[in-house]
Short mmCIF file of C-alpha atoms and ligand atoms in Angstrom, two decimals:
data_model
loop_
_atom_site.label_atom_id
_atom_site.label_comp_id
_atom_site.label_asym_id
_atom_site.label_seq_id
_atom_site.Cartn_x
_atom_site.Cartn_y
_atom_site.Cartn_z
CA UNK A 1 39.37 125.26 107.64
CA UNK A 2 40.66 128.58 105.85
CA UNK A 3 43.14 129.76 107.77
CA UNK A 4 43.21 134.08 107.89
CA UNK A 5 47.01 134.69 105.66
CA UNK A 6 49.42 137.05 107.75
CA UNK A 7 50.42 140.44 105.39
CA UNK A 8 53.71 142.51 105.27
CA UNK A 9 54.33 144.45 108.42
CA UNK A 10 52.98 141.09 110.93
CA UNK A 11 56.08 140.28 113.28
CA UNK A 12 55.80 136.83 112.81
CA UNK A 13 57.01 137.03 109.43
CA UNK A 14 60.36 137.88 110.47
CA UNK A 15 60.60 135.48 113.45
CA UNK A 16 62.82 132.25 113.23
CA UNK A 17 60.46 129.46 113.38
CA UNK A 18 60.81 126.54 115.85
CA UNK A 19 61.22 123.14 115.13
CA UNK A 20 58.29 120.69 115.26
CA UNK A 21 58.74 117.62 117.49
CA UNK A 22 56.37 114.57 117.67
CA UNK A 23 54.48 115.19 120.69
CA UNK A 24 52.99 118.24 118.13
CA UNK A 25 49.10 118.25 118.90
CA UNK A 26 46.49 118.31 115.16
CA UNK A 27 49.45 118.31 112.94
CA UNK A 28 47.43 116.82 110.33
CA UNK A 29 45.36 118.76 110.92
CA UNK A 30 47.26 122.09 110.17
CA UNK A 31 48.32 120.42 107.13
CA UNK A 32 44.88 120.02 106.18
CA UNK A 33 44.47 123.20 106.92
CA UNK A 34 47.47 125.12 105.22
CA UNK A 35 46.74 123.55 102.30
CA UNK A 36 43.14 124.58 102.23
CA UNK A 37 44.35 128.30 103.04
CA UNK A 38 46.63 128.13 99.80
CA UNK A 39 44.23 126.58 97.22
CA UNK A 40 41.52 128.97 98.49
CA UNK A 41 44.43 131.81 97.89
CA UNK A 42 45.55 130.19 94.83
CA UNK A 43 49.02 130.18 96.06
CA UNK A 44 51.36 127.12 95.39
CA UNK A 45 53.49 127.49 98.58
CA UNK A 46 52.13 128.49 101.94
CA UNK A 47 54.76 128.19 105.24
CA UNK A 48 53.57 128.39 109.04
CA UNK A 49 54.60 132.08 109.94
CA UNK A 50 51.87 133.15 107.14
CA UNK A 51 49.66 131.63 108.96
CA UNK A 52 51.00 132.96 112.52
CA UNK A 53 52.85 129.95 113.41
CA UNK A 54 56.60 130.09 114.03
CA UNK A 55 56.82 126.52 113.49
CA UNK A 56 59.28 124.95 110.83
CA UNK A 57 56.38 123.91 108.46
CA UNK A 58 55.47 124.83 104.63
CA UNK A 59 53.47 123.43 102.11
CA UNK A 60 53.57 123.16 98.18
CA UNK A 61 51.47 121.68 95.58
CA UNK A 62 53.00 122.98 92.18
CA UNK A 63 49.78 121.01 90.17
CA UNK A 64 48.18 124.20 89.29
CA UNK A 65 51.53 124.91 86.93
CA UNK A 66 51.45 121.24 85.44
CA UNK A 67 52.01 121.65 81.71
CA UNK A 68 53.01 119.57 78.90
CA UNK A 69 56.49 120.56 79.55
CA UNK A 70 56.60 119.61 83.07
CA UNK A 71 53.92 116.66 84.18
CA UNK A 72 55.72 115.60 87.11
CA UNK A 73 54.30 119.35 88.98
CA UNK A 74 51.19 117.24 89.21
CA UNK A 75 52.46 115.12 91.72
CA UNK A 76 54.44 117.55 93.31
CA UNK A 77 52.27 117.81 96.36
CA UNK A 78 54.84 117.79 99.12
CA UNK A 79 54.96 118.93 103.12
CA UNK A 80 58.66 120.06 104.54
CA UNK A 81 59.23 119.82 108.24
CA UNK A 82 62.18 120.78 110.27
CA UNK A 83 63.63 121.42 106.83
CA UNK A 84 67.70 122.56 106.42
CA UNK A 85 69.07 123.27 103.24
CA UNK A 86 72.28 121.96 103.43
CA UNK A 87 73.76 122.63 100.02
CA UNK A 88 73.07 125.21 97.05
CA UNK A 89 74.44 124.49 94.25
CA UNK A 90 74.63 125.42 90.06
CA UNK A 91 73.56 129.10 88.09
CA UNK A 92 71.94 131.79 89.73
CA UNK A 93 68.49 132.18 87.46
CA UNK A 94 66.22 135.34 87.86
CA UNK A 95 63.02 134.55 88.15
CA UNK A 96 59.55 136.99 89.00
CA UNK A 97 58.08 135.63 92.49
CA UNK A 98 55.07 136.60 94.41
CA UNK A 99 53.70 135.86 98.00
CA UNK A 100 50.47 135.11 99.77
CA UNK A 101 51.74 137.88 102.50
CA UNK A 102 52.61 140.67 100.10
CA UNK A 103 49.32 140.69 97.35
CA UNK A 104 49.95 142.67 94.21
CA UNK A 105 54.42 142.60 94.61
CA UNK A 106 56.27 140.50 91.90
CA UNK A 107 60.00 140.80 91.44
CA UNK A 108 62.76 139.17 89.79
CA UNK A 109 64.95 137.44 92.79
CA UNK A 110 67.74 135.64 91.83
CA UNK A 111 68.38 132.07 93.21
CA UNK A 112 70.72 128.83 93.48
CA UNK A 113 69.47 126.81 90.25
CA UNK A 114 69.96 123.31 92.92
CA UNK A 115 69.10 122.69 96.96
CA UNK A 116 69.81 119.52 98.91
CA UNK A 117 67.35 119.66 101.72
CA UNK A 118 66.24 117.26 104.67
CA UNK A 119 63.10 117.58 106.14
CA UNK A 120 60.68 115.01 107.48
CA UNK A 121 57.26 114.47 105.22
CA UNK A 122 53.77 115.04 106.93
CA UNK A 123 54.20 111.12 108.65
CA UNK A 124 57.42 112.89 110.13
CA UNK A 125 59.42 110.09 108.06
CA UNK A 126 62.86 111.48 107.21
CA UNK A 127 64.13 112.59 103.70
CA UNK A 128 67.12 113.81 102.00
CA UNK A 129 66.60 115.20 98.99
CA UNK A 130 68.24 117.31 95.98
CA UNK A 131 65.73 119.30 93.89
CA UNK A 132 66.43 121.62 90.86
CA UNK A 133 64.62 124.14 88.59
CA UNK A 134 61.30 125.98 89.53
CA UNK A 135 60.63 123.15 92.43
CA UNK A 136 63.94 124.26 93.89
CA UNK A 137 62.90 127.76 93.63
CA UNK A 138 59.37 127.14 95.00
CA UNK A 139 61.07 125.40 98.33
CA UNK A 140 63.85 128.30 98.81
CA UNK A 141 60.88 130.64 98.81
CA UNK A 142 58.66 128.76 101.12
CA UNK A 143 62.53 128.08 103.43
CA UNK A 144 62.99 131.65 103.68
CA UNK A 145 59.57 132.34 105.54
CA UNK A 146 60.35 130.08 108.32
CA UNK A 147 63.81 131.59 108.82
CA UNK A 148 61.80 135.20 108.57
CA UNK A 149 62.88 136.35 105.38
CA UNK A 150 60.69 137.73 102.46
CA UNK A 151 61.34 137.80 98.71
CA UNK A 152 61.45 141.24 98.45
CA UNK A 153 64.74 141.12 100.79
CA UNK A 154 66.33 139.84 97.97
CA UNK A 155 65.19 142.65 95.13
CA UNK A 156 67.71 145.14 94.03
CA UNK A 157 68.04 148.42 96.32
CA UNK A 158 66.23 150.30 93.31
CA UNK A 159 63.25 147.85 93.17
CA UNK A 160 63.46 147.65 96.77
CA UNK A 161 62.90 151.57 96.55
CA UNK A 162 60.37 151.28 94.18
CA UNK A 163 57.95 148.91 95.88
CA UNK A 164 58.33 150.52 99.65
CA UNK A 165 54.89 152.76 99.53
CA UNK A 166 52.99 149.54 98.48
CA UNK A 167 55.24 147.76 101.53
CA UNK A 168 54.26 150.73 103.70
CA UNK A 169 50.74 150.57 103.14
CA UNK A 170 50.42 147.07 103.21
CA UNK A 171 52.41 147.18 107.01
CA UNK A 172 49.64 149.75 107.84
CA UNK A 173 47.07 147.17 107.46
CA UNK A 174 45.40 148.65 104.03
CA UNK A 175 45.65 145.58 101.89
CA UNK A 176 43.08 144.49 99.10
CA UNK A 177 43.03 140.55 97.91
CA UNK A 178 40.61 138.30 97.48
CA UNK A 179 41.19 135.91 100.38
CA UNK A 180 40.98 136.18 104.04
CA UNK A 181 44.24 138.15 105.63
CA UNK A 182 45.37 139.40 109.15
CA UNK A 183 47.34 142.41 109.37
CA UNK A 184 49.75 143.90 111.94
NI1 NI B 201 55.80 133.68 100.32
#
């Protein structure tokens, strides 16, 4: 089931999420779900608050950026729950980001080039894990919603000033994309 995506200006966005425990009722079946939501949105990352959870949970599938450079993005289907970053490490890269809750904003954010992260996967099995590059990127993004940060809290004051009658507009519930949304 498509699940409606939660837009700029929704207070769950900025809520801490809660950790999932096991007694959790369909959570295959939100991961079903979530993952529907983002293909249908073409995202590659989709968390729980976007989808008006506050529940430690995202999604990524980076397959749609699979290239002859980097095959391994088509296997890089992966659910995070109850993740913690516990180490960033190497260069800070710039890179342009977008998000499923804020249609038509990219901007360069700067990052951590390497995470360490445990989560448990979607059979709540435990993992510790150190990722690097674009994946590592893709996760910080996706780590950020369920602590209630956005992308665009990390933009330079200028670009922040730039972007904040799109921002404005978008918290006012006028928002045009192509997939189903819910706004505050
Ligand atoms: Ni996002």
């Amino acid at each position: 089931m498509i699940l409606p995506i939660y837009i700029y200006g929704h207070p769950i966005l900025r809520k801490e999420a809660k950790d999932i425990d096991s007694s959790y009722l369909n959570l295959k079946e939100l991961i079903d779900n979530m993952f529907e939501t983002m293909y249908n949105a073409d995202g590659v990352g989709l968390a729980g608050p976007q989808v008006g959870l506050d529940d430690r949970i995202f999604v990524i599938d980076l397959a749609p950026l699979a290239d002859e450079e980097n095959p391994e993005y088509r296997e890089f289907k992966k659910v995070f729950i109850n993740a913690r970053i516990i180490n960033r490490t190497g260069e800070i890269t710039n890179f342009e980001e977008g998000c499923l809750s804020i249609p038509g904003v990219n901007e360069s954010v700067p990052r951590k080039d390497t995470i360490e992260i445990e989560y448990l996967d979607e059979n709540l099995e435990p993992h510790h894990d150190t990722f690097t590059g674009f994946p590592a990127r893709v996760i910080q993004h996706e780590y950020d919603h369920i602590n209630g940060i956005l992308f665009v809290d990390h933009i330079s004051a200028i670009r922040k000033r730039l972007i904040k009658s799109k921002l404005t507009t978008m918290s006012k519930g006028k928002v045009s994309c192509h997939y189903k949304v819910r706004t505050a």
